[in-house]
Amino acid sequence: KQEVTQIPAALSVPEGENLVLNCSFTDSAIYNLQWFRQDPGKGLTSLLLIQSSQREQTSGRLNASLDKSSGRSTLYIAASQPGDSATYLCAVNPSWGKLQFGAGTQVVVTP
Amino acid sequence: EPEVTQTPSHQVTQMGQEVILRCVPISNHLYFYWYRQILGQKVEFLVSFYNNEISEKSEIFDDQFSVERPDGSNFTLKIRSTKLEDSAMYFCASSEEPGGDNEQFFGPGTRLTVL
């Protein structure tokens, strides 16, 4: 059974520091992995999608890596800003369409 | 930029009542999904839908739940007889295709409160 874990559960950094968010999954048979941002009481905003055949994906200050064989993905956010404060969720696509989510990492960036 | 929309943003209902949550997926998308998030818990998959049929459903999606695409733009989730434990944020999502490089795009959610 696929399990998705995100560590740490919460993270606080001063503005300007780089953020490193971790996601692990137990079954490497996935189609893709997606990173989302969730603001309090709001919906999910897609940040990046990495296909199972890819090792890395970049968008602006965001970079996500995927090591499928070890069941890990890392989201890097460079030069963090207070506006980056949110909960970050990773989700794997273990079957055609369905996403399975981790519990998220709650990030606070202090000015 | 195209987006998924959901109505209402907040629904309050009495236990045992029927509710219908509405979603308008992105217009050129073919695959539709419902997820829910109970307060403080993970986002959970409920059901996927394609070509007017359920593609996959989770254990949560029992006989009390149903989905429908009543016209060319709307996608609905019906809960026949709500329970207290149905209180959650319900998210609709859509994608062009499932899997591969196809992102799922989520709506802002409907907060369902069952009293």
mmCIF file of C-alpha atoms in Angstrom:
data_model
loop_
_atom_site.group_PDB
_atom_site.id
_atom_site.type_symbol
_atom_site.label_atom_id
_atom_site.label_comp_id
_atom_site.label_asym_id
_atom_site.label_seq_id
_atom_site.Cartn_x
_atom_site.Cartn_y
_atom_site.Cartn_z
ATOM 1 C CA LYS A 1 0.000 0.000 0.000
ATOM 2 C CA GLN A 2 1.387 3.390 -0.993
ATOM 3 C CA GLU A 3 2.262 5.748 1.864
ATOM 4 C CA VAL A 4 3.370 9.350 1.348
ATOM 5 C CA THR A 5 5.278 11.089 4.126
ATOM 6 C CA GLN A 6 6.464 14.671 4.412
ATOM 7 C CA ILE A 7 9.129 15.706 6.873
ATOM 8 C CA PRO A 8 9.323 18.074 8.638
ATOM 9 C CA ALA A 9 5.693 18.803 9.466
ATOM 10 C CA ALA A 10 6.550 22.453 10.103
ATOM 11 C CA LEU A 11 9.448 24.721 9.268
ATOM 12 C CA SER A 12 10.287 28.320 10.107
ATOM 13 C CA VAL A 13 13.074 30.212 8.328
ATOM 14 C CA PRO A 14 14.187 33.835 8.074
ATOM 15 C CA GLU A 15 13.586 35.632 4.811
ATOM 16 C CA GLY A 16 16.266 34.996 2.222
ATOM 17 C CA GLU A 17 17.133 31.474 3.319
ATOM 18 C CA ASN A 18 16.634 28.560 0.968
ATOM 19 C CA LEU A 19 13.830 26.116 1.795
ATOM 20 C CA VAL A 20 14.226 22.353 1.481
ATOM 21 C CA LEU A 21 11.051 20.285 1.728
ATOM 22 C CA ASN A 22 11.096 16.506 1.661
ATOM 23 C CA CYS A 23 8.605 13.948 0.437
ATOM 24 C CA SER A 24 8.972 10.171 0.550
ATOM 25 C CA PHE A 25 6.784 7.424 -0.835
ATOM 26 C CA THR A 26 6.876 3.682 -0.317
ATOM 27 C CA ASP A 27 5.969 2.339 -3.766
ATOM 28 C CA SER A 28 8.079 3.485 -6.719
ATOM 29 C CA ALA A 29 5.381 2.506 -9.249
ATOM 30 C CA ILE A 30 4.093 6.015 -9.905
ATOM 31 C CA TYR A 31 3.191 7.924 -13.051
ATOM 32 C CA ASN A 32 4.213 11.313 -11.696
ATOM 33 C CA LEU A 33 4.610 13.419 -8.572
ATOM 34 C CA GLN A 34 3.047 16.831 -8.093
ATOM 35 C CA TRP A 35 3.883 19.580 -5.594
ATOM 36 C CA PHE A 36 1.120 21.911 -4.415
ATOM 37 C CA ARG A 37 0.834 24.987 -2.272
ATOM 38 C CA GLN A 38 -2.132 25.441 0.080
ATOM 39 C CA ASP A 39 -2.912 28.686 1.847
ATOM 40 C CA PRO A 40 -5.098 28.532 4.993
ATOM 41 C CA GLY A 41 -8.703 27.726 4.133
ATOM 42 C CA LYS A 42 -7.949 27.809 0.421
ATOM 43 C CA GLY A 43 -7.600 25.435 -2.489
ATOM 44 C CA LEU A 44 -4.510 23.743 -3.841
ATOM 45 C CA THR A 45 -2.252 25.547 -6.290
ATOM 46 C CA SER A 46 -0.127 23.316 -8.495
ATOM 47 C CA LEU A 47 3.555 24.283 -8.378
ATOM 48 C CA LEU A 48 5.413 21.598 -10.291
ATOM 49 C CA LEU A 49 4.811 18.194 -11.829
ATOM 50 C CA ILE A 50 7.618 15.690 -12.338
ATOM 51 C CA GLN A 51 6.987 12.734 -14.591
ATOM 52 C CA SER A 52 8.267 9.360 -13.428
ATOM 53 C CA SER A 53 10.927 9.423 -16.175
ATOM 54 C CA GLN A 54 12.292 12.825 -15.074
ATOM 55 C CA ARG A 55 14.866 13.591 -12.393
ATOM 56 C CA GLU A 56 14.234 17.306 -12.007
ATOM 57 C CA GLN A 57 11.824 20.117 -12.826
ATOM 58 C CA THR A 58 12.292 23.856 -12.404
ATOM 59 C CA SER A 59 9.990 26.852 -12.320
ATOM 60 C CA GLY A 60 11.419 30.211 -11.301
ATOM 61 C CA ARG A 61 12.731 29.954 -7.728
ATOM 62 C CA LEU A 62 11.347 26.433 -7.391
ATOM 63 C CA ASN A 63 13.230 23.270 -8.183
ATOM 64 C CA ALA A 64 11.930 19.770 -7.560
ATOM 65 C CA SER A 65 13.924 16.560 -7.800
ATOM 66 C CA LEU A 66 12.686 12.998 -8.012
ATOM 67 C CA ASP A 67 14.529 9.797 -7.145
ATOM 68 C CA LYS A 68 11.952 7.179 -7.899
ATOM 69 C CA SER A 69 14.125 4.210 -6.969
ATOM 70 C CA SER A 70 14.596 5.488 -3.439
ATOM 71 C CA GLY A 71 11.079 6.890 -3.193
ATOM 72 C CA ARG A 72 12.057 10.498 -2.580
ATOM 73 C CA SER A 73 11.341 13.952 -3.900
ATOM 74 C CA THR A 74 12.700 17.257 -2.687
ATOM 75 C CA LEU A 75 11.304 20.724 -3.316
ATOM 76 C CA TYR A 76 13.816 23.563 -3.120
ATOM 77 C CA ILE A 77 12.637 27.148 -2.853
ATOM 78 C CA ALA A 78 15.452 29.632 -3.335
ATOM 79 C CA ALA A 79 15.721 32.951 -1.489
ATOM 80 C CA SER A 80 12.515 32.542 0.493
ATOM 81 C CA GLN A 81 10.100 35.437 0.937
ATOM 82 C CA PRO A 82 7.299 36.025 3.480
ATOM 83 C CA GLY A 83 4.830 35.382 0.651
ATOM 84 C CA ASP A 84 6.132 31.805 0.480
ATOM 85 C CA SER A 85 4.503 31.110 3.848
ATOM 86 C CA ALA A 86 1.981 28.324 3.232
ATOM 87 C CA THR A 87 1.560 24.568 3.506
ATOM 88 C CA TYR A 88 3.323 22.586 0.801
ATOM 89 C CA LEU A 89 1.861 19.242 -0.229
ATOM 90 C CA CYS A 90 3.334 16.520 -2.356
ATOM 91 C CA ALA A 91 1.154 13.985 -4.126
ATOM 92 C CA VAL A 92 2.016 10.857 -6.088
ATOM 93 C CA ASN A 93 0.002 9.463 -8.953
ATOM 94 C CA PRO A 94 0.020 5.704 -8.274
ATOM 95 C CA SER A 95 -2.775 4.815 -10.661
ATOM 96 C CA TRP A 96 -4.277 6.358 -13.709
ATOM 97 C CA GLY A 97 -5.545 9.693 -12.393
ATOM 98 C CA LYS A 98 -5.754 9.272 -8.634
ATOM 99 C CA LEU A 99 -3.447 11.445 -6.510
ATOM 100 C CA GLN A 100 -2.303 10.326 -3.080
ATOM 101 C CA PHE A 101 -1.192 13.132 -0.786
ATOM 102 C CA GLY A 102 1.228 13.604 2.041
ATOM 103 C CA ALA A 103 0.204 15.525 5.138
ATOM 104 C CA GLY A 104 2.182 18.586 4.111
ATOM 105 C CA THR A 105 4.920 20.810 5.485
ATOM 106 C CA GLN A 106 3.755 24.089 7.017
ATOM 107 C CA VAL A 107 6.268 26.820 6.178
ATOM 108 C CA VAL A 108 6.639 30.187 7.877
ATOM 109 C CA VAL A 109 9.091 32.711 6.431
ATOM 110 C CA THR A 110 9.805 35.507 8.885
ATOM 111 C CA PRO A 111 10.757 39.002 7.658
ATOM 112 C CA GLU B 1 -5.949 31.821 -17.128
ATOM 113 C CA PRO B 2 -8.532 29.002 -17.083
ATOM 114 C CA GLU B 3 -9.458 27.764 -13.647
ATOM 115 C CA VAL B 4 -11.698 25.271 -11.908
ATOM 116 C CA THR B 5 -14.611 26.887 -10.105
ATOM 117 C CA GLN B 6 -16.778 25.468 -7.318
ATOM 118 C CA THR B 7 -20.077 26.494 -5.761
ATOM 119 C CA PRO B 8 -21.061 27.105 -3.078
ATOM 120 C CA SER B 9 -17.958 28.114 -1.148
ATOM 121 C CA HIS B 10 -19.616 27.077 2.108
ATOM 122 C CA GLN B 11 -22.595 24.780 2.657
ATOM 123 C CA VAL B 12 -24.234 24.147 6.009
ATOM 124 C CA THR B 13 -26.710 21.278 6.258
ATOM 125 C CA GLN B 14 -28.506 19.144 8.788
ATOM 126 C CA MET B 15 -27.541 15.516 9.276
ATOM 127 C CA GLY B 16 -29.561 13.275 6.976
ATOM 128 C CA GLN B 17 -30.095 15.937 4.319
ATOM 129 C CA GLU B 18 -28.949 15.633 0.720
ATOM 130 C CA VAL B 19 -26.348 18.038 -0.629
ATOM 131 C CA ILE B 20 -25.059 18.690 -4.122
ATOM 132 C CA LEU B 21 -21.680 20.273 -4.615
ATOM 133 C CA ARG B 22 -21.024 21.847 -7.987
ATOM 134 C CA CYS B 23 -17.898 22.258 -10.041
ATOM 135 C CA VAL B 24 -17.059 23.702 -13.434
ATOM 136 C CA PRO B 25 -13.838 22.057 -14.676
ATOM 137 C CA ILE B 26 -11.450 23.682 -17.129
ATOM 138 C CA SER B 27 -13.176 23.610 -20.506
ATOM 139 C CA ASN B 28 -10.804 21.414 -22.536
ATOM 140 C CA HIS B 29 -10.186 18.927 -19.742
ATOM 141 C CA LEU B 30 -11.583 15.418 -20.010
ATOM 142 C CA TYR B 31 -10.890 13.937 -16.572
ATOM 143 C CA PHE B 32 -12.563 15.083 -13.425
ATOM 144 C CA TYR B 33 -11.964 14.280 -9.778
ATOM 145 C CA TRP B 34 -13.324 14.859 -6.317
ATOM 146 C CA TYR B 35 -11.153 14.942 -3.203
ATOM 147 C CA ARG B 36 -11.915 15.854 0.367
ATOM 148 C CA GLN B 37 -9.899 17.170 3.291
ATOM 149 C CA ILE B 38 -11.182 16.755 6.811
ATOM 150 C CA LEU B 39 -9.857 19.540 9.029
ATOM 151 C CA GLY B 40 -6.263 18.835 10.017
ATOM 152 C CA GLN B 41 -6.010 15.702 7.882
ATOM 153 C CA LYS B 42 -4.587 14.735 4.500
ATOM 154 C CA VAL B 43 -6.320 15.423 1.214
ATOM 155 C CA GLU B 44 -8.068 12.169 0.251
ATOM 156 C CA PHE B 45 -9.100 10.928 -3.183
ATOM 157 C CA LEU B 46 -12.797 10.168 -3.601
ATOM 158 C CA VAL B 47 -13.489 9.483 -7.264
ATOM 159 C CA SER B 48 -12.301 10.019 -10.831
ATOM 160 C CA PHE B 49 -14.630 10.397 -13.803
ATOM 161 C CA TYR B 50 -14.167 10.156 -17.538
ATOM 162 C CA ASN B 51 -16.504 9.852 -20.485
ATOM 163 C CA ASN B 52 -19.563 9.889 -18.230
ATOM 164 C CA GLU B 53 -18.325 7.000 -16.144
ATOM 165 C CA ILE B 54 -16.523 6.530 -12.866
ATOM 166 C CA SER B 55 -12.936 5.476 -13.603
ATOM 167 C CA GLU B 56 -11.874 4.789 -10.044
ATOM 168 C CA LYS B 57 -13.308 5.315 -6.580
ATOM 169 C CA SER B 58 -11.958 5.028 -3.071
ATOM 170 C CA GLU B 59 -13.370 3.124 -0.123
ATOM 171 C CA ILE B 60 -14.801 6.403 1.149
ATOM 172 C CA PHE B 61 -16.996 6.725 -1.953
ATOM 173 C CA ASP B 62 -19.818 4.451 -0.859
ATOM 174 C CA ASP B 63 -23.458 4.276 -1.949
ATOM 175 C CA GLN B 64 -24.177 7.598 -0.261
ATOM 176 C CA PHE B 65 -22.060 9.369 -2.850
ATOM 177 C CA SER B 66 -22.686 9.864 -6.547
ATOM 178 C CA VAL B 67 -21.218 11.981 -9.306
ATOM 179 C CA GLU B 68 -22.722 13.324 -12.476
ATOM 180 C CA ARG B 69 -21.925 15.485 -15.451
ATOM 181 C CA PRO B 70 -25.407 16.860 -16.077
ATOM 182 C CA ASP B 71 -24.384 19.069 -18.993
ATOM 183 C CA GLY B 72 -21.298 20.069 -20.959
ATOM 184 C CA SER B 73 -19.795 22.224 -18.245
ATOM 185 C CA ASN B 74 -20.837 21.114 -14.753
ATOM 186 C CA PHE B 75 -19.611 18.227 -12.646
ATOM 187 C CA THR B 76 -21.457 17.469 -9.422
ATOM 188 C CA LEU B 77 -20.957 15.462 -6.252
ATOM 189 C CA LYS B 78 -24.095 14.389 -4.410
ATOM 190 C CA ILE B 79 -24.205 13.099 -0.866
ATOM 191 C CA ARG B 80 -27.594 11.501 -0.306
ATOM 192 C CA SER B 81 -27.880 11.463 3.463
ATOM 193 C CA THR B 82 -25.166 13.497 5.131
ATOM 194 C CA LYS B 83 -23.433 12.389 8.317
ATOM 195 C CA LEU B 84 -21.486 14.436 10.829
ATOM 196 C CA GLU B 85 -18.274 12.837 9.580
ATOM 197 C CA ASP B 86 -18.923 14.166 6.058
ATOM 198 C CA SER B 87 -17.956 17.624 7.319
ATOM 199 C CA ALA B 88 -14.880 18.523 5.289
ATOM 200 C CA MET B 89 -13.521 20.678 2.496
ATOM 201 C CA TYR B 90 -14.407 19.132 -0.848
ATOM 202 C CA PHE B 91 -12.162 19.860 -3.805
ATOM 203 C CA CYS B 92 -12.926 19.323 -7.456
ATOM 204 C CA ALA B 93 -10.044 18.885 -9.898
ATOM 205 C CA SER B 94 -9.608 18.348 -13.606
ATOM 206 C CA SER B 95 -6.883 17.342 -16.044
ATOM 207 C CA GLU B 96 -6.536 16.984 -19.792
ATOM 208 C CA GLU B 97 -5.508 13.370 -19.440
ATOM 209 C CA PRO B 98 -4.677 11.216 -16.396
ATOM 210 C CA GLY B 99 -1.077 10.440 -15.450
ATOM 211 C CA GLY B 100 2.018 11.284 -17.470
ATOM 212 C CA ASP B 101 2.715 14.996 -17.676
ATOM 213 C CA ASN B 102 -0.859 16.027 -17.005
ATOM 214 C CA GLU B 103 -1.267 18.228 -13.976
ATOM 215 C CA GLN B 104 -4.428 18.150 -11.970
ATOM 216 C CA PHE B 105 -5.832 21.622 -11.373
ATOM 217 C CA PHE B 106 -7.891 22.155 -8.271
ATOM 218 C CA GLY B 107 -10.799 24.411 -7.490
ATOM 219 C CA PRO B 108 -10.998 26.584 -4.352
ATOM 220 C CA GLY B 109 -13.142 24.031 -2.533
ATOM 221 C CA THR B 110 -16.544 23.845 -0.868
ATOM 222 C CA ARG B 111 -16.550 23.739 2.907
ATOM 223 C CA LEU B 112 -19.336 21.379 3.984
ATOM 224 C CA THR B 113 -20.535 21.612 7.569
ATOM 225 C CA VAL B 114 -22.984 18.958 8.756
ATOM 226 C CA LEU B 115 -24.836 19.805 11.977
#
